[in-house]
XYZ file of N, CA and C in Angstrom:
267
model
N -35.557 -17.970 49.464
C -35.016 -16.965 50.361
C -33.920 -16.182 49.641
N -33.954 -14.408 49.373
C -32.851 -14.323 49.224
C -31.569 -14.011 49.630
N -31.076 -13.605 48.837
C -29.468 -14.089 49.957
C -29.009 -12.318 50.507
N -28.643 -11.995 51.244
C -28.313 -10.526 52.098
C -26.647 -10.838 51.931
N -26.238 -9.472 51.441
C -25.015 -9.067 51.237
C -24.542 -7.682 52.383
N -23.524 -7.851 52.336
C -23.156 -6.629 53.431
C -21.803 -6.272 53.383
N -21.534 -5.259 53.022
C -20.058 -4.750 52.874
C -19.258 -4.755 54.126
N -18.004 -5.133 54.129
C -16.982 -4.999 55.477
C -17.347 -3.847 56.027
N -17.493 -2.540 54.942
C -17.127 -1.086 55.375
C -18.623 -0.774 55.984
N -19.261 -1.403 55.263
C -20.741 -0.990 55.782
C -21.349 -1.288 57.185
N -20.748 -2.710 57.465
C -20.489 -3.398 58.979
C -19.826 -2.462 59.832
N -18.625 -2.089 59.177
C -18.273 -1.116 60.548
C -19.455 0.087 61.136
N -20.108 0.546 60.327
C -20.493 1.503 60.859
C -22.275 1.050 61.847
N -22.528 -0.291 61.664
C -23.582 -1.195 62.222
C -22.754 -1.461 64.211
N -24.207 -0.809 64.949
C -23.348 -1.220 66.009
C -23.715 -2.575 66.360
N -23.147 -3.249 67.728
C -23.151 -4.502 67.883
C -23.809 -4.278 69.503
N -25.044 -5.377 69.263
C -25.648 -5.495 70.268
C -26.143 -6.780 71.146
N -26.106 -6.961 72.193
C -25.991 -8.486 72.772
C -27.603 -8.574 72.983
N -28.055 -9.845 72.426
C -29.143 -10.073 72.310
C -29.975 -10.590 73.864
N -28.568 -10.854 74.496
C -29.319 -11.502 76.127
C -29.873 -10.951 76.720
N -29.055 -9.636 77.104
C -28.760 -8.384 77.946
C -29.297 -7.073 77.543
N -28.779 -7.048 76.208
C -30.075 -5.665 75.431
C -28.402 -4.780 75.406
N -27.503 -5.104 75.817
C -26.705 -4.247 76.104
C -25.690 -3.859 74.493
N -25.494 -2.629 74.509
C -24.345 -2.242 73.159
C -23.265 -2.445 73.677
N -22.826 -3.128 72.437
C -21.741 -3.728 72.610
C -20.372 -2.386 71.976
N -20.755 -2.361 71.034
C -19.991 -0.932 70.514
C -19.944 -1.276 69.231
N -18.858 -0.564 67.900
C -19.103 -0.527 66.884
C -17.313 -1.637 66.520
N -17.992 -2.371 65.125
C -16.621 -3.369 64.886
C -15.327 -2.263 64.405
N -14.380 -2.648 65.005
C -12.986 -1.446 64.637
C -12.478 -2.395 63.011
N -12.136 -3.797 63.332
C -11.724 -4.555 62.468
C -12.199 -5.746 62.512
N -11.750 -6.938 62.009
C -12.641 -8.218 61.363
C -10.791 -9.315 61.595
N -11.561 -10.509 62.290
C -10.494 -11.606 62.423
C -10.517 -12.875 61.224
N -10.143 -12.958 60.037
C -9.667 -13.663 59.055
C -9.287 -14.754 59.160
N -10.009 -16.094 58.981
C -9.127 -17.213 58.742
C -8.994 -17.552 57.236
N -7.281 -17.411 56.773
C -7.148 -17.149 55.393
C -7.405 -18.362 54.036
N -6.917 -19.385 55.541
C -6.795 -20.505 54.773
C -8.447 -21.241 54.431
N -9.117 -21.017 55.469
C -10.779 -21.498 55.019
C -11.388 -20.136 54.463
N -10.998 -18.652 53.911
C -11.438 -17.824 52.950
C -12.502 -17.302 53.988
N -12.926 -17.301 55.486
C -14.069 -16.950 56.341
C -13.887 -15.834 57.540
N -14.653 -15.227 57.834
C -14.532 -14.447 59.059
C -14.833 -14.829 60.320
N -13.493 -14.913 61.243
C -13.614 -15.767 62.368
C -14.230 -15.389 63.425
N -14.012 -13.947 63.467
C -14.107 -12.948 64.903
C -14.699 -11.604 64.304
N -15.541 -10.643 65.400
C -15.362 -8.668 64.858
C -14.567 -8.684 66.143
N -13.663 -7.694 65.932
C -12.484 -7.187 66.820
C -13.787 -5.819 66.987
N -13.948 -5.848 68.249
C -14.265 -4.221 68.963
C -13.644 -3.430 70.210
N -13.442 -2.072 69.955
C -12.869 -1.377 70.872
C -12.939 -1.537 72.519
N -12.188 -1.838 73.095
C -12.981 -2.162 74.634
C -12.458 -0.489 75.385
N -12.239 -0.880 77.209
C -12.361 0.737 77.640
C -10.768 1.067 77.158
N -10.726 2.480 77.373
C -9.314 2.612 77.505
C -8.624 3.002 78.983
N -7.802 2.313 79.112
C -7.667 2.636 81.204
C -6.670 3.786 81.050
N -5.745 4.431 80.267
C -5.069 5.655 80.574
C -4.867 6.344 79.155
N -3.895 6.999 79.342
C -3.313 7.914 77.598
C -2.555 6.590 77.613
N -1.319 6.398 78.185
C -0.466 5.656 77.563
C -0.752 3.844 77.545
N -1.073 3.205 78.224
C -1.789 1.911 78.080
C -2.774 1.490 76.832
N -2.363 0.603 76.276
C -3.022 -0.076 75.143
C -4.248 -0.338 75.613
N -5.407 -0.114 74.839
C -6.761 -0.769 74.873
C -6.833 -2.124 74.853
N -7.456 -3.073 75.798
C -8.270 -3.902 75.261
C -8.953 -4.215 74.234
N -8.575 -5.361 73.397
C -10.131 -5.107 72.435
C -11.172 -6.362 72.945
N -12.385 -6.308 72.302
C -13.152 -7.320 72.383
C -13.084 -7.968 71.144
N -13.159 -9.319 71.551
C -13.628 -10.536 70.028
C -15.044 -10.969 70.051
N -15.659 -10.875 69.034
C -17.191 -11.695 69.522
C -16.546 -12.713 68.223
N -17.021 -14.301 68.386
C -17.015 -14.830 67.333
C -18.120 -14.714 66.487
N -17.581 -15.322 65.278
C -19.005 -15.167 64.233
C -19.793 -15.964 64.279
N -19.529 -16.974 64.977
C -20.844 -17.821 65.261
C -21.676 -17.335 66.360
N -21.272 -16.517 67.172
C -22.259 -15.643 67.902
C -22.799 -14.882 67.348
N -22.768 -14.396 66.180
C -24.031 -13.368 65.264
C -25.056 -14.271 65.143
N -26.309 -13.411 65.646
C -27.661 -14.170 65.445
C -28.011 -13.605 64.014
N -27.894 -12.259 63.828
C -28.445 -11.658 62.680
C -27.569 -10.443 62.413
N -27.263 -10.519 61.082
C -27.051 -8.793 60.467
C -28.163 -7.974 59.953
N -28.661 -6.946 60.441
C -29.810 -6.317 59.848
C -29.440 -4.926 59.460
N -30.022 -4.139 59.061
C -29.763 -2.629 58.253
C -29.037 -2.281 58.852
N -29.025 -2.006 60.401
C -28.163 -0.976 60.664
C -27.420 -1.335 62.124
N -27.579 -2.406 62.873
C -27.334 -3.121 63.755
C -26.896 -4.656 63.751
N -25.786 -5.034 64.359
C -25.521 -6.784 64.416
C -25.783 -6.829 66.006
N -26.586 -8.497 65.518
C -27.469 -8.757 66.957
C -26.319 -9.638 67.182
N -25.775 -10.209 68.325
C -25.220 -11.389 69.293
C -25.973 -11.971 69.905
N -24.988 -13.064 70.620
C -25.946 -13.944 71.429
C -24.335 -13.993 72.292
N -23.603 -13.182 73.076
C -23.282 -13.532 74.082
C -23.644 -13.900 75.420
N -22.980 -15.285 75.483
C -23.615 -15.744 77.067
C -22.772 -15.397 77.895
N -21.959 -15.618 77.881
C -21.206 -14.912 79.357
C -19.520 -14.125 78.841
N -18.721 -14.417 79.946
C -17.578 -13.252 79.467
C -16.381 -13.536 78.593
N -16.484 -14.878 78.548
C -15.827 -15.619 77.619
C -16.213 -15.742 76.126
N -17.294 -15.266 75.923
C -17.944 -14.585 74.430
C -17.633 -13.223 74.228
N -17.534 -12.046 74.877
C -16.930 -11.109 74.701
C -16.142 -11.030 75.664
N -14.758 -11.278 75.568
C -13.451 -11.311 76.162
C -12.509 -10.427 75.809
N -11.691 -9.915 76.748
C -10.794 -8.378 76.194
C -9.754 -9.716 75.831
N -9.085 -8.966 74.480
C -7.851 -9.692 74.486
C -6.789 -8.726 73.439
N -5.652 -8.922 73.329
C -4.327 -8.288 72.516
C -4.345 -8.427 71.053
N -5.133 -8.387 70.504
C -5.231 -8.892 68.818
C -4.487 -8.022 68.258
């Protein structure tokens, strides 16, 4: 089998889609780092924005919820709302 490479920068522009639901998820803004095991923990994605002045939500999907990276789309497997959860990152 060989092995698939994929650039950070190239990921961003791959949108993210939940494999349950069929639903888009949106596109990764940034990437959650654990430094000390050298791995990617989380994609940080944009959630809604509720005014001008109020901070966005973001979403976390973990990386163990990626089923697949393919050309131009990352598939998920969120099950419920606690897999994509708004939070303050």
């Amino acid at each position: 089998m060989e092995l698939e490479l994929h650039s950070l920068n190239a990921m961003r522009s791959m949108e993210v889609i939940d494999i349950l639901t069929g639903t888009k998820i949106g596109f990764i803004k940034d990437f959650k780092i654990d430094c000390d095991e050298n791995k990617i923990v989380a994609l940080i994605l944009p959630g809604e924005i509720k005014s001008w002045f109020a901070k966005e939500d973001e979403k976390e999907i973990l990386w163990s919820d990626i089923v697949k990276i393919g050309t131009d789309v990352i598939l998920v497997k969120a099950k419920d709302k606690e897999k994509v959860n708004a939070n303050n990152v």
